[in-house]
């Protein structure tokens, strides 16, 4: 076993600590199917995880082989009338056990919380704040005496913030910094965009680095997307935006900010294990479904990407999604090694809804 990560580098100390905790769990008395499923999700998150797990498993197996050998005296401590001897196997076993215990402690007390593909998780922070984590999410929690801080590194989370006027709650995600005292809001961070949706209460949103947003100094053009409510409006000329319930502020990769009012039941559908689509392009619908499943959906013909899709689908159920779209628009579904492929139908069928 190599125990090497990406490009031959050793896995990080954090990955090794988490791997040791998983090894200890798998060899402990509380191993369950849930633990095994959690391990599989963790391994799929990052190539470093698999390398670290391989390394720690190798260490564990070497210790097990030594435990099966005849006792070899390698160390002793004695005084007149009293002698204690240790075998090499006992020393290595004890060291391995101590490593697993310490790693488990570090793992359980790390400030990072994650979910794997298709996994939903709810955690309660030390102040009573509840954080709902969507698929493929990673966040770091840093509390001190003055502030409660969360950094959303990727993915999506809904925050139900406990009221503590003396300790503001601040979420940082890419270019956005969200400040709240006691409220409920959703933050989503994609490759290039960050969106903040206020469910209830009040939050202020400011760019973490205003120069990166361009010269608009907080100008937010009215949104023109399908599903936006008529109340979509221009935000005030300021760098700090104060949202009211139902509003969503999106910092786009092009350096612009957009304000709209989406249907909240669509924004929060993932909490119910659903993907809600409303006149969404097939390209965007497929991208959304792919967030929840290792079985990816692909579109064979780029011309199909403009098809509009509406409906509520089970998150992670790629098969039923492609079958429903294929039936509605007379497409074909191909099972390929790379995933499920949506392809144009035969020449006798037209693609309704394409634009």
XYZ file of N, CA and C in Angstrom, residues 15 103 119 125 155 162-163 215-216 266 299 307 337:
39
model
N -6.347 14.764 7.244
C -6.881 13.563 6.591
C -6.417 12.311 7.322
N -6.606 10.499 17.419
C -7.168 10.924 16.134
C -8.676 11.064 16.217
N -25.613 13.416 0.711
C -25.815 13.372 2.163
C -26.371 14.693 2.674
N -24.736 23.867 16.900
C -23.515 24.474 17.405
C -23.642 24.748 18.896
N -20.658 24.309 -1.284
C -21.963 23.710 -1.008
C -23.006 24.703 -0.548
N -29.242 31.195 16.621
C -29.677 31.499 17.985
C -29.394 32.972 18.285
N -30.318 33.627 18.936
C -30.177 35.055 19.220
C -29.145 35.281 20.316
N -17.193 48.146 -10.378
C -17.346 49.539 -9.990
C -18.740 49.926 -9.588
N -19.633 48.989 -9.366
C -21.019 49.333 -9.085
C -21.267 49.855 -7.702
N -38.956 26.437 -3.237
C -37.996 25.877 -4.185
C -36.571 25.967 -3.650
N -25.800 15.272 -21.294
C -26.638 15.639 -22.435
C -25.809 15.443 -23.696
N -34.059 22.937 -23.541
C -35.381 22.449 -23.138
C -35.705 22.953 -21.743
N -20.881 3.965 -19.672
C -19.971 3.856 -18.524
C -19.815 5.163 -17.768
